[in-house]
XYZ file of C-alpha atoms in Angstrom:
558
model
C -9.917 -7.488 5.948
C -11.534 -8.623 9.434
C -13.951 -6.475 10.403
C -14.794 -8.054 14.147
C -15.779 -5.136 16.066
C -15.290 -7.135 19.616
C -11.744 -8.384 18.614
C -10.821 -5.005 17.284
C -10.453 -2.891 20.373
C -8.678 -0.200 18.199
C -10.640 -0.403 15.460
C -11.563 3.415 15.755
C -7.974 4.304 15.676
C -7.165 2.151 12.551
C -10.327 3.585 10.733
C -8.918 7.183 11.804
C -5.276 6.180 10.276
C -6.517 4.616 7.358
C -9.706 6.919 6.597
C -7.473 9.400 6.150
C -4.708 7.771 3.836
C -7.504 6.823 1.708
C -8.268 10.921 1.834
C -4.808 11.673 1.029
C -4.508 9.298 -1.388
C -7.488 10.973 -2.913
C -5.727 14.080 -4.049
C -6.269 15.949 -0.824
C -8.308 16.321 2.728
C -9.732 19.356 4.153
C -10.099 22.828 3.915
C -11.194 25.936 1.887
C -10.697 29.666 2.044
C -8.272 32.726 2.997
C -5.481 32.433 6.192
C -6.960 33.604 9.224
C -6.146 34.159 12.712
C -6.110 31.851 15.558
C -4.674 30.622 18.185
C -1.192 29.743 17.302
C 0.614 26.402 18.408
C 2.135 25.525 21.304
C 5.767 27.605 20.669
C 7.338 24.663 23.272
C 6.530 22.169 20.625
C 9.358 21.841 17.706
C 6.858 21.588 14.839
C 5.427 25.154 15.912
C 9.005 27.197 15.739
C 9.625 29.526 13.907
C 10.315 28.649 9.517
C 13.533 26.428 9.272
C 14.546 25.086 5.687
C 16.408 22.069 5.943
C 16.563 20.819 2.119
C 19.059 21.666 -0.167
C 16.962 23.665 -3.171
C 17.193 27.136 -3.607
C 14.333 29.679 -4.432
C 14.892 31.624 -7.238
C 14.623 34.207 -5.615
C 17.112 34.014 -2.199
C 16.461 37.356 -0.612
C 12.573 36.777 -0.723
C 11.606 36.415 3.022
C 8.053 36.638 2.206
C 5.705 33.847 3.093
C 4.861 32.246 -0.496
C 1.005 32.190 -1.246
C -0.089 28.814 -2.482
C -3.416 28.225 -3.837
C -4.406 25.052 -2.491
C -7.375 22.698 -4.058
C -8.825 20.540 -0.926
C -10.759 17.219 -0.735
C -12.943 17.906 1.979
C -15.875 16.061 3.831
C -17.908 18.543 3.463
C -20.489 16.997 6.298
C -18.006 17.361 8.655
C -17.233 21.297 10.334
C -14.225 22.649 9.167
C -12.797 25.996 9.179
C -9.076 26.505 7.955
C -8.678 29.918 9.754
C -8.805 27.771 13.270
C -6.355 25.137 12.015
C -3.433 24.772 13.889
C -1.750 22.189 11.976
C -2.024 24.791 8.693
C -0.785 27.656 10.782
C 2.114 25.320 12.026
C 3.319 24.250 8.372
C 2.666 27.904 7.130
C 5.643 28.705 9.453
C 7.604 25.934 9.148
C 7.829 26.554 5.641
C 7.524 30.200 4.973
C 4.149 29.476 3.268
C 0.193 31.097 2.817
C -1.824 28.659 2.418
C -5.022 30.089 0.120
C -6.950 26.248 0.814
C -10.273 26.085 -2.103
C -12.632 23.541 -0.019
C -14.167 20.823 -2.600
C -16.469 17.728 -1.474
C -13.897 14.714 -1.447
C -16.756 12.700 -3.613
C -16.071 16.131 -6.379
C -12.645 16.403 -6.193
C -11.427 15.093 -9.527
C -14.254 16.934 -11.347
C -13.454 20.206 -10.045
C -9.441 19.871 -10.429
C -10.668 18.766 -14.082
C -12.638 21.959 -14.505
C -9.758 24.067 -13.390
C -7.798 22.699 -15.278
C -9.385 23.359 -18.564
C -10.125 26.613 -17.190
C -6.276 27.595 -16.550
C -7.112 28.310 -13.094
C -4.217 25.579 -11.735
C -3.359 25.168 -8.377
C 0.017 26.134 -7.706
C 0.624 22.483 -6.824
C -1.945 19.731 -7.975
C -2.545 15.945 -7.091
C -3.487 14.632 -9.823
C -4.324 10.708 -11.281
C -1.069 9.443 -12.783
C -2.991 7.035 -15.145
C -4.715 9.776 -17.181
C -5.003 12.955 -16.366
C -1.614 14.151 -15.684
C -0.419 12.211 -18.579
C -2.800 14.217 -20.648
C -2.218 17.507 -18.840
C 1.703 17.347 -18.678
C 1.633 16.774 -22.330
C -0.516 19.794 -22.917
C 1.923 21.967 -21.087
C 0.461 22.592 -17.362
C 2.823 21.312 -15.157
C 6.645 22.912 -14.690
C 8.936 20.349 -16.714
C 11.253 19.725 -13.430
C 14.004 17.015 -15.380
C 16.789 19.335 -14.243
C 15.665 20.712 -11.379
C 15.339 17.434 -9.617
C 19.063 15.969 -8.688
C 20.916 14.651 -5.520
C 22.154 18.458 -4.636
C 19.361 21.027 -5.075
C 16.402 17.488 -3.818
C 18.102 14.930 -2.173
C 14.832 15.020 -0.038
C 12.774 14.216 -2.840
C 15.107 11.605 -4.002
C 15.575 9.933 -0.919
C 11.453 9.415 -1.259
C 11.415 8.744 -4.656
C 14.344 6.041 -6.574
C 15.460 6.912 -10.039
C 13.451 3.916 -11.050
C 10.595 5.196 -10.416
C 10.986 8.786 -11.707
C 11.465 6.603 -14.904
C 8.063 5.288 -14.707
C 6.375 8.621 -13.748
C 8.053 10.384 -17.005
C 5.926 11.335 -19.760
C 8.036 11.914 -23.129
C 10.697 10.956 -21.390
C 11.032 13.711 -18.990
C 9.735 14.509 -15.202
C 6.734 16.471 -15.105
C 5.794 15.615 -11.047
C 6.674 13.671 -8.121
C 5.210 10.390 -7.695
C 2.783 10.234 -4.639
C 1.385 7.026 -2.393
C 0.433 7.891 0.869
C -0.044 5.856 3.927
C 2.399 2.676 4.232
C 2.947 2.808 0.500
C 2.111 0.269 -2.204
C 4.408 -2.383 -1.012
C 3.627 -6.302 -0.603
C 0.932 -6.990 1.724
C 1.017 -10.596 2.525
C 2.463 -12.673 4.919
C 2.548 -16.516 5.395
C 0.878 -16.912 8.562
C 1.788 -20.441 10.621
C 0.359 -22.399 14.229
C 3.198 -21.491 16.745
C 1.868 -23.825 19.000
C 2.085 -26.476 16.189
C 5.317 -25.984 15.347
C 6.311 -26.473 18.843
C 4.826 -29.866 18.618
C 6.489 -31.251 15.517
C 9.679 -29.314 17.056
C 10.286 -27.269 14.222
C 12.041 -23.688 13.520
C 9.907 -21.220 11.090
C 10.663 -22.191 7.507
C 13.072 -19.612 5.572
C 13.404 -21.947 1.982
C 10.324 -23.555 -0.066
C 12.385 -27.290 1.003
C 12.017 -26.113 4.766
C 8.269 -25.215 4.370
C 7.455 -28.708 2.128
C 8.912 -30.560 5.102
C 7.956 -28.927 7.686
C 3.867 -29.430 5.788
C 4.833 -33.470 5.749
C 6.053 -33.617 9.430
C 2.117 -31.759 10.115
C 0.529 -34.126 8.151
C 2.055 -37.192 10.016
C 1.851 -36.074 13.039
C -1.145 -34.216 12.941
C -3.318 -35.973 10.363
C -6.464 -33.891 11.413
C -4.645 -30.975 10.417
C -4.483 -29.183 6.994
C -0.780 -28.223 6.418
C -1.688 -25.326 3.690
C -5.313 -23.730 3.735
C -6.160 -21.310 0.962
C -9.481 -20.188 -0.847
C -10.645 -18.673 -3.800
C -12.223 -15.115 -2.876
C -11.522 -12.607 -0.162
C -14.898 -11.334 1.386
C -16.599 -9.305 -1.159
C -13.865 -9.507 -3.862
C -12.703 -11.095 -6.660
C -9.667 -12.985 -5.283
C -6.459 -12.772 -7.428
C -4.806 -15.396 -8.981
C -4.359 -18.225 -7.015
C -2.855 -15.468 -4.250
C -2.663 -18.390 -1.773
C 0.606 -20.022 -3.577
C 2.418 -16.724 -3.733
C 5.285 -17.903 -1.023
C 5.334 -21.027 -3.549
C 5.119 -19.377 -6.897
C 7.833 -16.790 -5.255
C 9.983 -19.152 -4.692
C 10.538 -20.453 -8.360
C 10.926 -16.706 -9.246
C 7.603 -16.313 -10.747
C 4.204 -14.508 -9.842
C 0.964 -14.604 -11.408
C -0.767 -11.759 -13.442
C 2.743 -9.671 -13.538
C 4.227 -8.356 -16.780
C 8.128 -8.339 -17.061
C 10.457 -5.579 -18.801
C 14.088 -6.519 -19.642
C 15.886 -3.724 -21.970
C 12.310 -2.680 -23.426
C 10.883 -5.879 -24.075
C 8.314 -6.977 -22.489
C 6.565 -10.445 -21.107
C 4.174 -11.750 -18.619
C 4.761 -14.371 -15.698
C 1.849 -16.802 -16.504
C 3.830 -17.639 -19.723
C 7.173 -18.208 -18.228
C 8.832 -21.622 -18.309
C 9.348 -21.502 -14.465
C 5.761 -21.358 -14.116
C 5.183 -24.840 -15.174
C 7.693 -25.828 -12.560
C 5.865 -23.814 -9.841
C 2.729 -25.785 -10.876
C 3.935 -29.121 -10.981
C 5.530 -28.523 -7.419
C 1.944 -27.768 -6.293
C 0.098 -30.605 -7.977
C 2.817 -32.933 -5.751
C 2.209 -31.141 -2.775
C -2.023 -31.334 -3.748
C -1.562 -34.922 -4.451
C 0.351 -35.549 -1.206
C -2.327 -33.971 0.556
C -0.490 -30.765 1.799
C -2.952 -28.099 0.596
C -6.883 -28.172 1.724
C -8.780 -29.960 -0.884
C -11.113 -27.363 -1.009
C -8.776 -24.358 -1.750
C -10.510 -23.981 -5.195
C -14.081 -23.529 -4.089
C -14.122 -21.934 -0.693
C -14.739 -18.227 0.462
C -12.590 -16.626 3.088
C -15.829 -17.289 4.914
C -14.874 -20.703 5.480
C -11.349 -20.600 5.393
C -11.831 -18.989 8.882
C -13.675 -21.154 10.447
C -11.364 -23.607 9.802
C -8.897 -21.442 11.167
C -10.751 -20.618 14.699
C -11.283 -24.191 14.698
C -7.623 -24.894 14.960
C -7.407 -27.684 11.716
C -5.341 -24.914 9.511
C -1.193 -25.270 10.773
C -0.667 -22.358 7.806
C -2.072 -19.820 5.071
C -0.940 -16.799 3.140
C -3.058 -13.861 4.926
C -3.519 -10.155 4.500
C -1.702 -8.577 7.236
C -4.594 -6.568 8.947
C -6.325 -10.120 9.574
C -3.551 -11.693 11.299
C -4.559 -9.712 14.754
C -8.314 -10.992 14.922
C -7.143 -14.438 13.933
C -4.890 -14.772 16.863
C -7.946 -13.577 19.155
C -10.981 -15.905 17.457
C -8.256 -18.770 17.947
C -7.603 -18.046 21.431
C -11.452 -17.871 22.087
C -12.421 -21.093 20.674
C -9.781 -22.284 22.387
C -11.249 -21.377 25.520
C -13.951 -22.714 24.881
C -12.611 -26.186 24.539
C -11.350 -25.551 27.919
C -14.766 -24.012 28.993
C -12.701 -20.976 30.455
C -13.783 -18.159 27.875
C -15.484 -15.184 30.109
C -19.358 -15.387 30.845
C -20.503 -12.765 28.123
C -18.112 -14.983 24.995
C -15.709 -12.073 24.434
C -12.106 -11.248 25.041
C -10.048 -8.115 26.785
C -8.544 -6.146 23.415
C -5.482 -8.129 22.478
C -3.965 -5.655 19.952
C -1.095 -4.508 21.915
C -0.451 -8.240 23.388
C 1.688 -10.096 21.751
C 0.356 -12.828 19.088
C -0.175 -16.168 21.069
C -0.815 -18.682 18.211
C 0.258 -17.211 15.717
C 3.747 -16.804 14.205
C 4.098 -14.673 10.713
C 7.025 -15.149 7.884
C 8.092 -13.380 5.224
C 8.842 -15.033 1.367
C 10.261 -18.303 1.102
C 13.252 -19.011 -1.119
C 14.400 -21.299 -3.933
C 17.379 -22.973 -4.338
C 19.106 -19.961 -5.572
C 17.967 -17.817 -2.443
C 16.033 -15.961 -4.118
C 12.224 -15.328 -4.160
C 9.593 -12.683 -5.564
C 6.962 -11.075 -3.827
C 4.093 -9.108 -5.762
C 3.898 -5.374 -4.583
C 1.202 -2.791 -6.128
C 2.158 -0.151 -8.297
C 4.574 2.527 -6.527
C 2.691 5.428 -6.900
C -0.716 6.267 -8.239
C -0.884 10.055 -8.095
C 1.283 12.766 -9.033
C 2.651 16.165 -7.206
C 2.788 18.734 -10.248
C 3.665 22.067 -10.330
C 1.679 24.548 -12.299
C 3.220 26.427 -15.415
C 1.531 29.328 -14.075
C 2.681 29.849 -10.689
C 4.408 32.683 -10.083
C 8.508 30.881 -9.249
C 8.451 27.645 -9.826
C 12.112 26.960 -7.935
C 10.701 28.090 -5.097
C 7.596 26.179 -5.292
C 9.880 23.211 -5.729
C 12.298 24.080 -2.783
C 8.871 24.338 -0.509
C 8.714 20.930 -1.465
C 12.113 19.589 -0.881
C 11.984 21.233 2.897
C 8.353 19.925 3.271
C 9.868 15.835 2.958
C 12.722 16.573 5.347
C 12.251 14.346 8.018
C 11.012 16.820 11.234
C 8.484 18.446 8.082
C 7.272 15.231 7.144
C 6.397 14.341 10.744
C 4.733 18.037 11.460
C 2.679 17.255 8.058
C 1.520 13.783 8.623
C 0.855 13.661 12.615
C 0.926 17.375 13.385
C 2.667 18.526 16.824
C 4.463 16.927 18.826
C 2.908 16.739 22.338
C 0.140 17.963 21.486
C -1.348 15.391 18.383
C 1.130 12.773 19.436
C 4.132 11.997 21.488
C 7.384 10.139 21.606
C 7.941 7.904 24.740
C 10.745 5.326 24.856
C 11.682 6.446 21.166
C 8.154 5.171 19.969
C 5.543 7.610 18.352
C 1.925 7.216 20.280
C -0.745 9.326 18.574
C -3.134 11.628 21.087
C -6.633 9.803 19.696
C -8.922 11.749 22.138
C -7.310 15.337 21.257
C -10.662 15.841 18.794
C -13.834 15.782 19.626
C -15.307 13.292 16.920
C -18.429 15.735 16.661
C -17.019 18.842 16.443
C -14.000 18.011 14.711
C -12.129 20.183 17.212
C -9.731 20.142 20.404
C -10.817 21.738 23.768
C -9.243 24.945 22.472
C -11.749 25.353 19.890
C -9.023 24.339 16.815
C -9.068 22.337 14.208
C -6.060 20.330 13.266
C -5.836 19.126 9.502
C -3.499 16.398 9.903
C -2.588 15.343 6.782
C -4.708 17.396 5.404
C -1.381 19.465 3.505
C 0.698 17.298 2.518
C 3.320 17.489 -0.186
C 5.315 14.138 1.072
C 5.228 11.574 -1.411
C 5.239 9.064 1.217
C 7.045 6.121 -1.332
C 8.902 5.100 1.426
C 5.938 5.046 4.050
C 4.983 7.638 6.052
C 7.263 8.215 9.089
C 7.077 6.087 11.761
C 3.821 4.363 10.436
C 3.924 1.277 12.002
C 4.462 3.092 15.221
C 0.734 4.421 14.806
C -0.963 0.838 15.027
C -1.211 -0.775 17.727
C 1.484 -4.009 18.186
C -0.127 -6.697 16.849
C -0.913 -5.135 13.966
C 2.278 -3.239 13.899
C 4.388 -6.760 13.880
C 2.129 -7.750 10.769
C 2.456 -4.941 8.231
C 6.493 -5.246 9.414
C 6.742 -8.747 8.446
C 4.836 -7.661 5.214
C 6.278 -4.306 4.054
C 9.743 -5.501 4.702
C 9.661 -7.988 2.615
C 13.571 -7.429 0.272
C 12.096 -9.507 -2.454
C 8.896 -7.231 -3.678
C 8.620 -6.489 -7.447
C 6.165 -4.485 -8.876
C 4.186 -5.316 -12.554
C 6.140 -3.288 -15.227
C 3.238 -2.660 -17.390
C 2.089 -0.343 -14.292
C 1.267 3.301 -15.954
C 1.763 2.237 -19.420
C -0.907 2.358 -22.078
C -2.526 -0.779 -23.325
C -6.226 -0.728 -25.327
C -5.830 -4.415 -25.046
C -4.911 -5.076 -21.607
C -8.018 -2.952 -20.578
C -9.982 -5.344 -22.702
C -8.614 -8.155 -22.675
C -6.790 -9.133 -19.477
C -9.415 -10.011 -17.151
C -10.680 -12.709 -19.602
C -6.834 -14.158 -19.772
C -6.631 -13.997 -16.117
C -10.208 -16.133 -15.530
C -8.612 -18.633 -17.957
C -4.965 -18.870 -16.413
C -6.932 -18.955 -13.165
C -9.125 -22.081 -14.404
C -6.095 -23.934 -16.109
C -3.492 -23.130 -13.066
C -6.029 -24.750 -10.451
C -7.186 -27.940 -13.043
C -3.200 -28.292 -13.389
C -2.706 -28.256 -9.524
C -5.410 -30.645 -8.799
C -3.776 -33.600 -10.859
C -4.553 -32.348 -14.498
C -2.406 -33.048 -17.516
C 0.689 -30.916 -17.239
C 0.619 -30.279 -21.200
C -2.332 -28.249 -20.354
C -0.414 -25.469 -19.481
C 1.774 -25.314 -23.121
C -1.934 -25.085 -24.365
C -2.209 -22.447 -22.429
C 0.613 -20.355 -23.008
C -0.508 -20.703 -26.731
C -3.973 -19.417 -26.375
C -3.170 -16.291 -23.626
C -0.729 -15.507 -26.418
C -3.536 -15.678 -29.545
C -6.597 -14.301 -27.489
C -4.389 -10.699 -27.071
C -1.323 -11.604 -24.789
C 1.010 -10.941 -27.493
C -1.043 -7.259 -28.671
C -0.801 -6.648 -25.008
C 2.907 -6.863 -25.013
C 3.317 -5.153 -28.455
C 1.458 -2.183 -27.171
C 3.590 -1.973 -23.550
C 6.190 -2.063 -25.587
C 5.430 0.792 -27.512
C 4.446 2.977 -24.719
C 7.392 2.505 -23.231
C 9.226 3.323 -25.554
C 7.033 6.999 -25.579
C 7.182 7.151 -22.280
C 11.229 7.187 -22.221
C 11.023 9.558 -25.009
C 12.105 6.920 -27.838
């Protein structure tokens, strides 16, 4: 991700969005001891009324009026002030859903130690985020969490099931039955890429933006003709500071013969892996014409993003696949060195904030399609984190109802962005958050509250928080659109299975596929690839795939 301070006017808005997903995502945010009282919210703002339960579950119990006490573990920064007796935001869900909140503070950096230590203890939450990959596994088959397999249907939840898809209650089941509700917060898990293209050159060539992989391969020749100083498809080999995956700047090509590298398959139980598929060879000899014919930069296999950019700025890249927070400062470093060509670029080198303007070079696609109009497009893993109910919580149909009204959508909005006109409002039917409500040193408003935005959240936010893309600014907004509505995503099917192997073994199959897939794309012998397929199987592909196997088959209770 670009990290351009000068070309990122609303950079401290972004790192207040996504500082706190990461929180969330964490298991938690803020907060520690007993209710208190405080100022109460505005009572003309909608998320402040009084309780109003608009799911469908019952509690057990449906004369109980009482406020239910929840005891709450809390990921907290504990450098910053908090106090959860001045929190408006807690007060306001505590009467929107006839809760007590009873909040235990714990350093964010401790979190997973101290719900570990509790757990052992006995002394569970009444509702716990917890890691999918081990510990709730572990804990769900030791008995803590409420088994909630029949408590969770389209009647008594259709909150919860409007969030989370059958298929993916399927993945989160342990034994074969529903022990929590799968959580990803923020914008979700979904694809994140976007193939990025020159507007400006596609005007020249007269062109239309490319919706199937024969569009795009013309389109690249029609560049390269008439723009010979051009390079029709840029890529490198490593994001800043990372490890960059699989040759992740082919994926609109590889997507387009149906295939994706790295990502296991699951058909009826059995299971197989992309890099071995038949239609991979296909995608790779496509690419070694299109390397040979001089559409892809010659230096795709040994550049960082470093360079890629500059190449980019410079104007000699027509298109790329790019992450979509990067598309924003692109547009800007573009537009400066292109006023600097013109010597027009202001006297101190620097730009007015362009986020809410609309892109000027820069035009963004989604997959492109083979010749059965299809394509694939390689999402993370739905969920990561689990919502689980504690055995020993006093009614656990309530708890669960709590839940249900918590995801409706006028709850989901008070929990994520707090209340209306007061941490954000709605003009022209488009959310804009209030970023100047807290003081950034004091962590509070000019009425002496804090507000824990997302800071109690029981959403699992599969389907991305409401109105997320409303909270960026446009450019940015346009980019994670293009990305996160992509209709041909798939996710890896070994996600949340059990594999000794795959742990051990998979990084050193994935340097080799990544060393064989780049010698095959830059002219080497095709038959490289059967060679391949041979060896990833040998060296622990086909363990890995015997072991998925199996834990699937435990995990659907076979």
């Amino acid at each position: 991700m670009s990290k351009q301070a000068k070309s990122w006017g609303y950079g401290a808005l972004v790192a207040l969005i996504m500082g706190t997903v990461t929180l969330a995502g964490c298991g938690s945010n803020n907060n520690n001891n007993a209710e208190g009282s405080s100022p109460s919210p505005s009572s003309g703002s909608p998320s402040a009324s009084a309780p109003a339960s608009s799911g469908s579950a019952s509690p057990s119990s449906s004369a109980d009026s009482q406020p239910y006490e929840l005891k709450w573990l809390k990921a907290q920064d504990i450098s910053k002030p908090y106090d959860p007796n001045k929190d408006v935001i807690k007060q306001a869900i505590e009467q929107k859903l006839n809760i007590k909140i009873v909040p235990e503070m714990v350093d964010v950096q401790q979190y997973k130690t101290k719900l570990n230590l509790k757990m052992s203890s006995g002394d569970i939450p009444d509702v716990t985020r917890i890691d999918f990959a081990d510990d709730f596994q572990k804990y769900a088959q030791q008995g803590a969490f409420v088994d909630l397999t029949d408590m969770i249907n389209e009647k008594d939840t259709p909150n919860i099931l409007k969030e989370v898809p059958p298929e993916v209650f399927e993945q989160a089941k342990v034994n074969g039955r529903i022990y929590g509700i799968p959580y990803q917060g923020g914008p979700g898990a979904g694809y994140r890429w976007d193939l990025v293209m020159r507007t400006d050159y596609l005007k020249d060539v007269g062109a239309e933006v490319p919706k199937t992989l024969d569009d795009y391969y013309n389109l690249l020749k029609k560049i390269k003709a008439e723009k010979p100083d051009v390079i029709p498809l840029g890529g490198y080999n490593s994001a800043i500071g990372e490890v960059k995956f699989a040759n992740n700047s082919f994926d609109n090509i590889f997507g387009a013969f149906g295939v994706t590298p790295g990502y296991f398959t699951e058909q009826d139980g059995k299971f197989s892996n992309y890099d071995i598929d038949p239609r991979m060879k296909d995608a790779l000899l496509f690419l070694q014409k299109m390397y040979k014919e001089g559409l892809i930069d010659k230096e795709f296999a040994t550049i960082k993003e470093e360079q890629l950019r500059t190449k980019l700025y410079s104007g000699k890249v027509f298109s790329w696949m790019g992450w979509w927070s990067t598309a924003s400062d692109y547009d800007t470093m573009i537009e400066t060195n292109e006023l600097v060509k013109s010597k027009k670029l202001a006297a101190d080198g620097t730009l007015p904030n362009q986020s809410e303007q609309p892109y000027k070079y820069l035009t963004l696609a989604g997959s492109l399609v083979g010749p059965d109009g299809t394509a694939v497009a390689p999402a993370g893993a739905p969920f990561s984190q689990m919502n689980a109910i504690s055995v020993k919580t006093k009614d656990p149909k309530r708890v669960l109802s709590i839940i249900e009204d918590s995801l409706s959508p006028e709850n989901q909005m008070l929990t994520v962005w707090g209340i209306e006109g007061q941490d954000y409002s709605i003009e022209n039917d488009k959310m804009k958050l209030n970023t100047t409500l807290v003081d950034p040193n004091t962590m509070q408003d000019p009425q002496g509250n804090f507000r824990g935005t997302q800071s109690y959240l029981f959403a699992p936010g599969l389907n991305g928080w409401p109105r997320y893309l409303e909270s960026l600014p446009l450019r940015p907004s346009q980019a994670l659109d293009v990305a996160i509505n992509n209709k041909y995503q798939i996710t890896d099917a070994s996600n949340n299975l059990d594999s000794p192997t795959k742990i051990a073994k998979l990084k050193e199959l994935d340097t080799m596929r990544d060393s064989v897939f780049t010698q095959i794309i830059m002219g080497d012998d095709i038959g490289k690839f059967d060679d391949f397929v041979q060896k990833w199987k040998s060296q622990g592909g086909d363990q890995i795939i015997s072991e998925l196997e199996a834990s699937y088959k435990k995990k659907m209770g076979q």
